[in-house]
Short mmCIF file of N, CA and C in Angstrom, two decimals:
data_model
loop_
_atom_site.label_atom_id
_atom_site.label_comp_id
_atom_site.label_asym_id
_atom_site.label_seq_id
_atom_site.Cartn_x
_atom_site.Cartn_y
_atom_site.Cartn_z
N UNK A 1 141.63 -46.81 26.04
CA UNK A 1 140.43 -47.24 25.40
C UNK A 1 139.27 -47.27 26.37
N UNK A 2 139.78 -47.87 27.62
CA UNK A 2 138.68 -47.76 28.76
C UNK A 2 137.82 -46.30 28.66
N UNK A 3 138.74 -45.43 28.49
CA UNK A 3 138.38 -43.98 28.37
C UNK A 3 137.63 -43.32 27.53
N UNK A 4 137.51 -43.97 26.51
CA UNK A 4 136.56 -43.94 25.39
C UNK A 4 135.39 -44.57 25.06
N UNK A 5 135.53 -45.28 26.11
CA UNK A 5 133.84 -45.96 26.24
C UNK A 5 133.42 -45.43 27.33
N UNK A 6 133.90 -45.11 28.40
CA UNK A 6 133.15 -44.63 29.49
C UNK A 6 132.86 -42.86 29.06
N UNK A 7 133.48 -42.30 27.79
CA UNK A 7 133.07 -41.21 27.45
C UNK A 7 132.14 -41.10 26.66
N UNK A 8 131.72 -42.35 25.35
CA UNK A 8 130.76 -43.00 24.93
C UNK A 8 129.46 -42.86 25.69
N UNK A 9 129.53 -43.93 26.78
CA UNK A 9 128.48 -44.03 27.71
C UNK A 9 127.47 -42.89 28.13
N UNK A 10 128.75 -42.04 28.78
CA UNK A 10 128.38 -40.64 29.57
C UNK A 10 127.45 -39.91 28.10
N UNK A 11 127.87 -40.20 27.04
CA UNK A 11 127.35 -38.80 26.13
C UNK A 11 126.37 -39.13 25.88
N UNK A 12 125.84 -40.48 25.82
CA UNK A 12 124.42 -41.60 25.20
C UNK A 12 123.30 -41.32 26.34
N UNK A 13 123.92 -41.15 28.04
CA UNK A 13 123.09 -41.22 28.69
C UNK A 13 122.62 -39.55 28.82
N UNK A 14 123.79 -38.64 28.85
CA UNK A 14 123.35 -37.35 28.79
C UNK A 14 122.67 -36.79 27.57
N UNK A 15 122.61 -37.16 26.42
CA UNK A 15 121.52 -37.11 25.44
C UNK A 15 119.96 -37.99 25.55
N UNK A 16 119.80 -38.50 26.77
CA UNK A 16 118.68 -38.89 26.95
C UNK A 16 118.09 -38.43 27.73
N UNK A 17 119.02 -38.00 28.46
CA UNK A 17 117.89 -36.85 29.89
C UNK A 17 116.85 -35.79 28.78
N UNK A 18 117.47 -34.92 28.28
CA UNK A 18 116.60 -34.20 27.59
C UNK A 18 115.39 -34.69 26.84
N UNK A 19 115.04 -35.47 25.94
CA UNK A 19 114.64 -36.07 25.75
C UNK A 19 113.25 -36.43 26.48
N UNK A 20 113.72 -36.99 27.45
CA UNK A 20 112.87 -37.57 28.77
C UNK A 20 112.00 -36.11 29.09
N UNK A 21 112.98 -34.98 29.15
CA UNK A 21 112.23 -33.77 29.72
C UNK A 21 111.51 -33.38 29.02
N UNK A 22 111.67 -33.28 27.73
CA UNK A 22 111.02 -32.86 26.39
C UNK A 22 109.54 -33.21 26.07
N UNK A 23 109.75 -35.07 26.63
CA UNK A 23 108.92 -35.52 26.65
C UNK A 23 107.13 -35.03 27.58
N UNK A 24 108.25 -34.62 28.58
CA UNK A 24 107.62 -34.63 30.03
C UNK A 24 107.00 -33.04 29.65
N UNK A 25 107.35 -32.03 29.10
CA UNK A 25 106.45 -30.58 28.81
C UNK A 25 105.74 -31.45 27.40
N UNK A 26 105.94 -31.90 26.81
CA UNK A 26 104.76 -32.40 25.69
C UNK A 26 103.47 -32.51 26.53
N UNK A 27 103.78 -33.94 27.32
CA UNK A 27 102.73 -34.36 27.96
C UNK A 27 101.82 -33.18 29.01
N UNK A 28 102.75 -32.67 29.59
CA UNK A 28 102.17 -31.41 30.48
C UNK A 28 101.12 -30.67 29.47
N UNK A 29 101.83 -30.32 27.80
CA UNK A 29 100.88 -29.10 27.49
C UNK A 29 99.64 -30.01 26.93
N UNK A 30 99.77 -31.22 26.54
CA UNK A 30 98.86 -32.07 25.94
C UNK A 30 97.76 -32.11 27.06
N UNK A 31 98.11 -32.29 28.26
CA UNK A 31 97.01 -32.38 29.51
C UNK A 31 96.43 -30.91 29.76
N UNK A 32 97.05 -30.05 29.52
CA UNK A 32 96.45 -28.77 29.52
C UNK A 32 95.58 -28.02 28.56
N UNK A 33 95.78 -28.83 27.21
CA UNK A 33 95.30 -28.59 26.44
C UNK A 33 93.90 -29.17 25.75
N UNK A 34 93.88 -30.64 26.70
CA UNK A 34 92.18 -31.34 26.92
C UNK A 34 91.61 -30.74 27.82
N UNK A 35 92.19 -30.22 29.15
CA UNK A 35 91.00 -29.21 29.97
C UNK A 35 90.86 -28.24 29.81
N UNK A 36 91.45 -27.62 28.72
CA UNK A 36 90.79 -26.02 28.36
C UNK A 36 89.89 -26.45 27.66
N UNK A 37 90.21 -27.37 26.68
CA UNK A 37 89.11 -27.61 25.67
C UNK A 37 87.56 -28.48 26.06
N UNK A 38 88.08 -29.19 27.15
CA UNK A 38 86.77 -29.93 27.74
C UNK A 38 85.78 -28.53 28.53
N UNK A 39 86.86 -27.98 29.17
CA UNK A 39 85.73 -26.71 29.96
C UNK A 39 85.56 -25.46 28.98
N UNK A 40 86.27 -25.18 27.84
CA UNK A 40 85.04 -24.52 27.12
C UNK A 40 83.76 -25.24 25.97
N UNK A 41 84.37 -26.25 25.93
CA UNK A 41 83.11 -26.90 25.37
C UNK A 41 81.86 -27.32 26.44
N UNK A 42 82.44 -27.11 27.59
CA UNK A 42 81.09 -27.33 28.67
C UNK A 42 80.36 -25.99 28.45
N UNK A 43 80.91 -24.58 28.79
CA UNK A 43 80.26 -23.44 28.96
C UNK A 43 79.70 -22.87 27.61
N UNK A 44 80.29 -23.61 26.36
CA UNK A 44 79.59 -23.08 25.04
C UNK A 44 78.75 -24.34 24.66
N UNK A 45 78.60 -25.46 24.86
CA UNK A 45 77.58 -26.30 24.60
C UNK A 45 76.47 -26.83 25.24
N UNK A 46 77.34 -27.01 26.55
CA UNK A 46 76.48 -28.24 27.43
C UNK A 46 75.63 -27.11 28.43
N UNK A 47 76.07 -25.73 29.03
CA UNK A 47 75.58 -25.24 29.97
C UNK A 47 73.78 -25.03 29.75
N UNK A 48 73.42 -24.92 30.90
CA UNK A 48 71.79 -24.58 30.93
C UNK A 48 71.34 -23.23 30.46
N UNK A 49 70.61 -23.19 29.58
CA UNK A 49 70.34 -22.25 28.32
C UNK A 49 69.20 -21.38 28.56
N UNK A 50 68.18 -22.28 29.91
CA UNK A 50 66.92 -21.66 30.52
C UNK A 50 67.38 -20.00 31.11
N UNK A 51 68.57 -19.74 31.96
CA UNK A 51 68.61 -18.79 32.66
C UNK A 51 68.94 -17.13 31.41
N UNK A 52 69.45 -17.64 30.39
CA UNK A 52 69.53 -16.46 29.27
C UNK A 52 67.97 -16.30 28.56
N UNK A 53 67.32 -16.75 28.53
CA UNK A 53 65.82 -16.92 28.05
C UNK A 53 65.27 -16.12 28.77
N UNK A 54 65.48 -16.26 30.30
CA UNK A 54 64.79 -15.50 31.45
C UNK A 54 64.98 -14.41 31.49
N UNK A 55 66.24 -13.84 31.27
CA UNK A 55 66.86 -12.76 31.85
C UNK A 55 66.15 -11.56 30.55
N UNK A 56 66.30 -12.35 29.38
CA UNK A 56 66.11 -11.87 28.19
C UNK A 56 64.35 -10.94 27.78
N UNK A 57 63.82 -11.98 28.61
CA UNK A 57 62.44 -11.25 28.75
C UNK A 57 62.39 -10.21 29.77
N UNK A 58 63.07 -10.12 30.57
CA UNK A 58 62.97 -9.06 31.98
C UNK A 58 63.55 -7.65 31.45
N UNK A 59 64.55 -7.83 30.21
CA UNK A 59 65.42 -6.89 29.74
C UNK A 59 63.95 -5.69 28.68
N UNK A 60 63.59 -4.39 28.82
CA UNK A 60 63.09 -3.49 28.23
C UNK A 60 63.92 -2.54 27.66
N UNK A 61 63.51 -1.93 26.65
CA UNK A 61 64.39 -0.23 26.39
C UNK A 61 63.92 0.84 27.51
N UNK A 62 64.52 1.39 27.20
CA UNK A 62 64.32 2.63 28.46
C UNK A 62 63.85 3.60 27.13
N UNK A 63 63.31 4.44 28.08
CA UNK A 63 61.91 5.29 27.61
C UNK A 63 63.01 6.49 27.72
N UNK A 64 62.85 8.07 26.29
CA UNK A 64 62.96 9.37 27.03
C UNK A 64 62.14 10.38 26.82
N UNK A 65 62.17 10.97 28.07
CA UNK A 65 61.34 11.87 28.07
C UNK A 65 62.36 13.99 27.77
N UNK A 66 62.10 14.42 26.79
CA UNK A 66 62.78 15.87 26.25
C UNK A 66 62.04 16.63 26.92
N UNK A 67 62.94 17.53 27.72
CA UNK A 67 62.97 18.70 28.27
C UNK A 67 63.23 19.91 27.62
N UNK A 68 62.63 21.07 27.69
CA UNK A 68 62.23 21.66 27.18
C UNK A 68 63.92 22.46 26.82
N UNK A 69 64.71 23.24 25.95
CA UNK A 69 65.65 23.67 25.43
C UNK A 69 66.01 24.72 26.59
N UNK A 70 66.99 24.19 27.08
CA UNK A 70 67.42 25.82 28.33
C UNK A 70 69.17 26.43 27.74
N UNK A 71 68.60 27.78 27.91
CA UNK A 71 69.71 28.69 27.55
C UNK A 71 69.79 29.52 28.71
N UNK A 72 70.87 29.48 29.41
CA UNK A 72 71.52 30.30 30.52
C UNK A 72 72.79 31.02 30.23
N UNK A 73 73.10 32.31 30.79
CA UNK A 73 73.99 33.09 30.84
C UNK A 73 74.72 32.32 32.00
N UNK A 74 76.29 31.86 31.74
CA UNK A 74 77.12 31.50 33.07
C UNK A 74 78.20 32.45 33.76
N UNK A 75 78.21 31.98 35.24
CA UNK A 75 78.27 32.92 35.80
C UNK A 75 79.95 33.48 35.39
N UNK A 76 80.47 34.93 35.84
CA UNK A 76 81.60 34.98 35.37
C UNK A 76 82.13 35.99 35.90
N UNK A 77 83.33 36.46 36.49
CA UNK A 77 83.79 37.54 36.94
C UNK A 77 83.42 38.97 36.42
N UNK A 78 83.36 40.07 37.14
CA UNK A 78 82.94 41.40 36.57
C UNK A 78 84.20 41.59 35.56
N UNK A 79 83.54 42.22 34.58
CA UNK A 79 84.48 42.62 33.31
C UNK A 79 84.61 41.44 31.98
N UNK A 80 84.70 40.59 32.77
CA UNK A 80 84.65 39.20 31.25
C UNK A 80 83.33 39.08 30.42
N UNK A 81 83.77 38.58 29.61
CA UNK A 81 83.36 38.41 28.39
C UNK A 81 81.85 37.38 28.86
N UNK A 82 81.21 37.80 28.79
CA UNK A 82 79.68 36.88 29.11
C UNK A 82 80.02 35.58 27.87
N UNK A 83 79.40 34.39 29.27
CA UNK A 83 79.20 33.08 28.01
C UNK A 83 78.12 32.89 28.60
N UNK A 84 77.39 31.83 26.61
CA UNK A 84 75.94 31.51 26.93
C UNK A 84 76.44 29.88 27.34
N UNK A 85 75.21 28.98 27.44
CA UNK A 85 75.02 27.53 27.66
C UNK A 85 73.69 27.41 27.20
N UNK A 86 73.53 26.44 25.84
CA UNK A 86 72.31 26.34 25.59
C UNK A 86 72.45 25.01 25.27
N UNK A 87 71.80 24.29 26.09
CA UNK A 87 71.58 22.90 26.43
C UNK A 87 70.00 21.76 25.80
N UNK A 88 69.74 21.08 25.15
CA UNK A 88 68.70 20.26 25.11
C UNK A 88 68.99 18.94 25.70
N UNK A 89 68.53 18.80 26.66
CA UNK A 89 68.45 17.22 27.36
C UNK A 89 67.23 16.28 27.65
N UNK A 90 67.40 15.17 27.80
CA UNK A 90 66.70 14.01 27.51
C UNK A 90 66.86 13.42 28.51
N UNK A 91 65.76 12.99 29.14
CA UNK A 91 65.65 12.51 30.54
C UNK A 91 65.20 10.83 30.24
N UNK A 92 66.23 9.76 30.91
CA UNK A 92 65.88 8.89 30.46
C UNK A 92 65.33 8.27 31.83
N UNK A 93 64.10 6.86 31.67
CA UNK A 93 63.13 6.79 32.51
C UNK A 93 63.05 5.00 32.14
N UNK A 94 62.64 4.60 32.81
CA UNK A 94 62.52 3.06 32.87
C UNK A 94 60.89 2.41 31.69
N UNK A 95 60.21 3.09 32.72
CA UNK A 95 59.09 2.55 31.85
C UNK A 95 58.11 3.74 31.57
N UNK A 96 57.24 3.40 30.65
CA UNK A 96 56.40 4.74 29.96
C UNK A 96 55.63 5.09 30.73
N UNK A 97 54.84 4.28 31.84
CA UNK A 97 53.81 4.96 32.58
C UNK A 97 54.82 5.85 33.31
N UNK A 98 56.26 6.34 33.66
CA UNK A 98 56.51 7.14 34.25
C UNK A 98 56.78 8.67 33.56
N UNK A 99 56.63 8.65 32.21
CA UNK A 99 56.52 9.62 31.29
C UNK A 99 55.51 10.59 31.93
N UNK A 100 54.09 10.05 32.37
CA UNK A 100 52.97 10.93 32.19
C UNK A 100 52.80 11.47 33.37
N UNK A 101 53.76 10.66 34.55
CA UNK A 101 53.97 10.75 35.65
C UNK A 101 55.05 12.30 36.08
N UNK A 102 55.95 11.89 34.98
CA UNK A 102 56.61 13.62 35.27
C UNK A 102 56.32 14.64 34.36
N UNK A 103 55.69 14.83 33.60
CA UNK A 103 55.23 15.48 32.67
C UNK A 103 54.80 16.81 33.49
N UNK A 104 53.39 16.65 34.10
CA UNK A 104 53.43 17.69 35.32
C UNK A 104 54.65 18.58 35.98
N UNK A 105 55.66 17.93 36.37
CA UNK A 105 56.56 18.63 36.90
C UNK A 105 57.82 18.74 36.17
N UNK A 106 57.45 19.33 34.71
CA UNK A 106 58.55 19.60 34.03
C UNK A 106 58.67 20.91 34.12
N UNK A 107 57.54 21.95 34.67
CA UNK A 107 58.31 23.06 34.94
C UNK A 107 59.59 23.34 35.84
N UNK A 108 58.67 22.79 37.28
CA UNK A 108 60.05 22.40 37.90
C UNK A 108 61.23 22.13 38.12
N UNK A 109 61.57 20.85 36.76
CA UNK A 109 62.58 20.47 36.22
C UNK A 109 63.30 21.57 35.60
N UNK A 110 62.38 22.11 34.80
CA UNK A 110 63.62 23.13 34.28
C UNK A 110 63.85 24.45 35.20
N UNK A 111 63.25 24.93 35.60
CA UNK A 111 63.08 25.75 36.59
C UNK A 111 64.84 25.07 37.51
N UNK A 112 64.77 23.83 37.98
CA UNK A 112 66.20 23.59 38.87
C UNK A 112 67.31 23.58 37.58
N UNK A 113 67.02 23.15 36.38
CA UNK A 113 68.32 23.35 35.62
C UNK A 113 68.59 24.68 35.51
N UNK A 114 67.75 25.76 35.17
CA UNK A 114 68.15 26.69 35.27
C UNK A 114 68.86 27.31 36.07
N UNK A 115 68.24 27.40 37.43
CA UNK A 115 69.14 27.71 38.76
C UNK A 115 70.38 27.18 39.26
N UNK A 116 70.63 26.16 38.84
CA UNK A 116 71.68 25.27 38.78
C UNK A 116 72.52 25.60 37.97
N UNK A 117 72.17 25.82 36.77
CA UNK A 117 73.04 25.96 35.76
C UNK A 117 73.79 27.38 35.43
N UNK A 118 72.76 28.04 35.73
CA UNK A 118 73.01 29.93 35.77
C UNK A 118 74.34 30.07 37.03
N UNK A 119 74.80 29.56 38.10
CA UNK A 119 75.93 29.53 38.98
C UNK A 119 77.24 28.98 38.23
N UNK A 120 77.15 28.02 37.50
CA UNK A 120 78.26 27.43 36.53
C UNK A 120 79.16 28.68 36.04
N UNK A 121 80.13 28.06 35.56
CA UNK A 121 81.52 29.35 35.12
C UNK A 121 81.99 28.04 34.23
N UNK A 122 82.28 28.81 33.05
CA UNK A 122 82.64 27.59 31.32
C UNK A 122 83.71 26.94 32.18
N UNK A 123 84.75 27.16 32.97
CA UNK A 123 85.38 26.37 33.31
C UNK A 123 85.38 24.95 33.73
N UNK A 124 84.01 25.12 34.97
CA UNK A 124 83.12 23.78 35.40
C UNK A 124 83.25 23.03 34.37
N UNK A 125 83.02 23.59 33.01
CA UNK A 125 82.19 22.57 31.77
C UNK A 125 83.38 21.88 31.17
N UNK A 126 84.51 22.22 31.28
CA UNK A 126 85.74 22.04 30.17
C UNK A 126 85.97 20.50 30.58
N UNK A 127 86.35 19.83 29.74
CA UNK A 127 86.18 18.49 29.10
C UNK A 127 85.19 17.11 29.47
N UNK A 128 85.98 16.24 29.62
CA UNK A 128 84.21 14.93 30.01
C UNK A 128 84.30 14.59 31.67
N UNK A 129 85.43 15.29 32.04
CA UNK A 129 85.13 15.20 33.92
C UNK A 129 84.01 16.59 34.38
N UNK A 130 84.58 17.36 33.26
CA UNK A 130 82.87 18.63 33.76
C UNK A 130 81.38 18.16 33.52
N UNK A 131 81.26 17.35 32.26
CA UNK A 131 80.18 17.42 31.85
C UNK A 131 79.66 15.86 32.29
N UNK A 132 80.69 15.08 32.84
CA UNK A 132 80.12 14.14 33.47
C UNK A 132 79.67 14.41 35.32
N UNK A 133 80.20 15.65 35.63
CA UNK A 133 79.95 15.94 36.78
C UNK A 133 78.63 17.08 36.70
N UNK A 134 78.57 17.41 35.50
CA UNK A 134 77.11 17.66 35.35
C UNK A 134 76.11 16.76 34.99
N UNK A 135 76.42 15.74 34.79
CA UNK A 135 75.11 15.32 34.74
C UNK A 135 74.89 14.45 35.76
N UNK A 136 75.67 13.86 36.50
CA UNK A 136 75.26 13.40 37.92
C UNK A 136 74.46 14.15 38.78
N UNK A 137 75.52 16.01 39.01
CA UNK A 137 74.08 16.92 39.63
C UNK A 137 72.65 16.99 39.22
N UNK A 138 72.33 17.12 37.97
CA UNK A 138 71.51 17.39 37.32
C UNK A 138 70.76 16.13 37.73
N UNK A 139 71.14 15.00 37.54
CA UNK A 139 70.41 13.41 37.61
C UNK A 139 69.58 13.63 39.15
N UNK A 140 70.52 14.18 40.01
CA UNK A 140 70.26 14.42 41.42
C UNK A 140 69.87 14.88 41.71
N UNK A 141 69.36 16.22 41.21
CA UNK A 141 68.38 17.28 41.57
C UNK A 141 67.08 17.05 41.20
N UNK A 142 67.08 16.67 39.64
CA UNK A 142 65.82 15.77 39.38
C UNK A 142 65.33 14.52 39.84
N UNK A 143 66.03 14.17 40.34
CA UNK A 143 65.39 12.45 41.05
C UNK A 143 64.66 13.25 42.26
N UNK A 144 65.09 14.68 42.82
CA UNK A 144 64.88 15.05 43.99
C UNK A 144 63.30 15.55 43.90
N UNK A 145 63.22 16.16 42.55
CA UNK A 145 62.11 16.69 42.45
C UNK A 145 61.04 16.29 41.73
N UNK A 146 60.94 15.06 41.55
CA UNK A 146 59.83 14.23 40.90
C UNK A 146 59.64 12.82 41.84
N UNK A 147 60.11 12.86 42.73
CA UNK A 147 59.99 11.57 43.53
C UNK A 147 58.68 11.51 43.89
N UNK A 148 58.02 10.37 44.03
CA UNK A 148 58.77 9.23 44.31
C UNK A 148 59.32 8.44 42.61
N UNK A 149 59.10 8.88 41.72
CA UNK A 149 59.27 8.54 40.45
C UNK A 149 60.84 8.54 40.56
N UNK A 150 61.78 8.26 39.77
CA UNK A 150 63.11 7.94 39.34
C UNK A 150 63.49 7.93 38.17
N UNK A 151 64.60 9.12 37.63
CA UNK A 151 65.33 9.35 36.28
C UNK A 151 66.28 8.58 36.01
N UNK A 152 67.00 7.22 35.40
CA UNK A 152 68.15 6.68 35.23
C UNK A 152 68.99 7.39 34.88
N UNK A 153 68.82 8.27 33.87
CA UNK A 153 70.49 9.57 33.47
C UNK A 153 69.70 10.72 33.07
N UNK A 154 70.39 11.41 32.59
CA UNK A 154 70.60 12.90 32.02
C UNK A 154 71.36 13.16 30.73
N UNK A 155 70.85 12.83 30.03
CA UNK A 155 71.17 12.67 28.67
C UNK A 155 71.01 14.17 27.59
N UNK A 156 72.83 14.38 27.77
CA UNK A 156 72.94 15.48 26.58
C UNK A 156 72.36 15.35 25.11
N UNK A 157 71.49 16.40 24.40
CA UNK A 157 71.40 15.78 23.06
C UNK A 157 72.21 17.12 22.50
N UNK A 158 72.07 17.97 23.16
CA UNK A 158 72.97 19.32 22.32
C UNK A 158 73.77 20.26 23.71
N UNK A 159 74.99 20.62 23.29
CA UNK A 159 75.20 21.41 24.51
C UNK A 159 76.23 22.28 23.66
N UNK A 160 75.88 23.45 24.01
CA UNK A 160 76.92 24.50 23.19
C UNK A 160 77.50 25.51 23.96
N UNK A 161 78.52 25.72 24.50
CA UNK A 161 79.05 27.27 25.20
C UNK A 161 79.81 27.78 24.02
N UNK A 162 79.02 29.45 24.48
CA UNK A 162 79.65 30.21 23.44
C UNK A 162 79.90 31.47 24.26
#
């Protein structure tokens, strides 16, 4: 009988450990779950509201300025099949007084796409690692030749190889 209470005992106290632990991740997620909620209610209610106001007025559209439609023959081994590239792009620019500023040297401009572009082989062009590596050159050649003024991108509006 001794044996049956001290097996009693043992099972009463080992059904309470758990319990205790059970307890103990409640409380853990309960404490974790007032400081998520206290610190996003700081950054969506309480934070200082002046610095988005500010930023908000400094923010403009960007201006573009269209370049004139260039069609080039690309370059290509003797015997192949000639391809064209006929391109319209859009030069984008920060603010409008720099519109009137390159206007003048849009021959220029196209004048380097052309030359630039006439060395190309359709291969260069094949998918968005070609045509994003064209328009970085392109961005670059023109920033080169209207400076001190500055183009932000090179903006495809039509591009066709045929």
């Amino acid at each position: 009988m001794a044996d049956d209470a001290t097996e009693q005992g043992d099972g009463e106290a080992g059904a309470g450990a758990p319990k205790s632990r059970f307890k103990l991740i409640v409380a853990g997620v309960l404490v974790f779950v007032v400081l998520a909620g206290g610190t996003t209610s700081y950054f969506l209610f309480m934070r200082p509201k002046g610095e988005e106001k500010h930023v908000e007025e400094k923010v403009k559209p960007p201006v573009f300025v269209d370049v004139p439609e260039v069609l080039v023959n690309l370059s290509g081994l003797p015997g192949e099949r000639v391809q064209y590239l006929k391109v319209k792009i859009a030069l984008e620019v920060k603010e409008e007084k720099q519109i009137e500023a390159i206007k003048p040297s849009m021959p220029r401009v196209v004048d380097i796409f052309q030359t630039y572009m006439r060395e190309l082989r359709a291969g260069d062009l094949n998918g968005s690692v070609g045509l994003f590596r064209l328009k970085e050159e392109l961005t670059r050649r023109v920033n080169a030749a209207i400076q001190p003024n500055q183009v932000s991108a090179v903006l495809f509006k039509e591009f066709i190889v045929q």
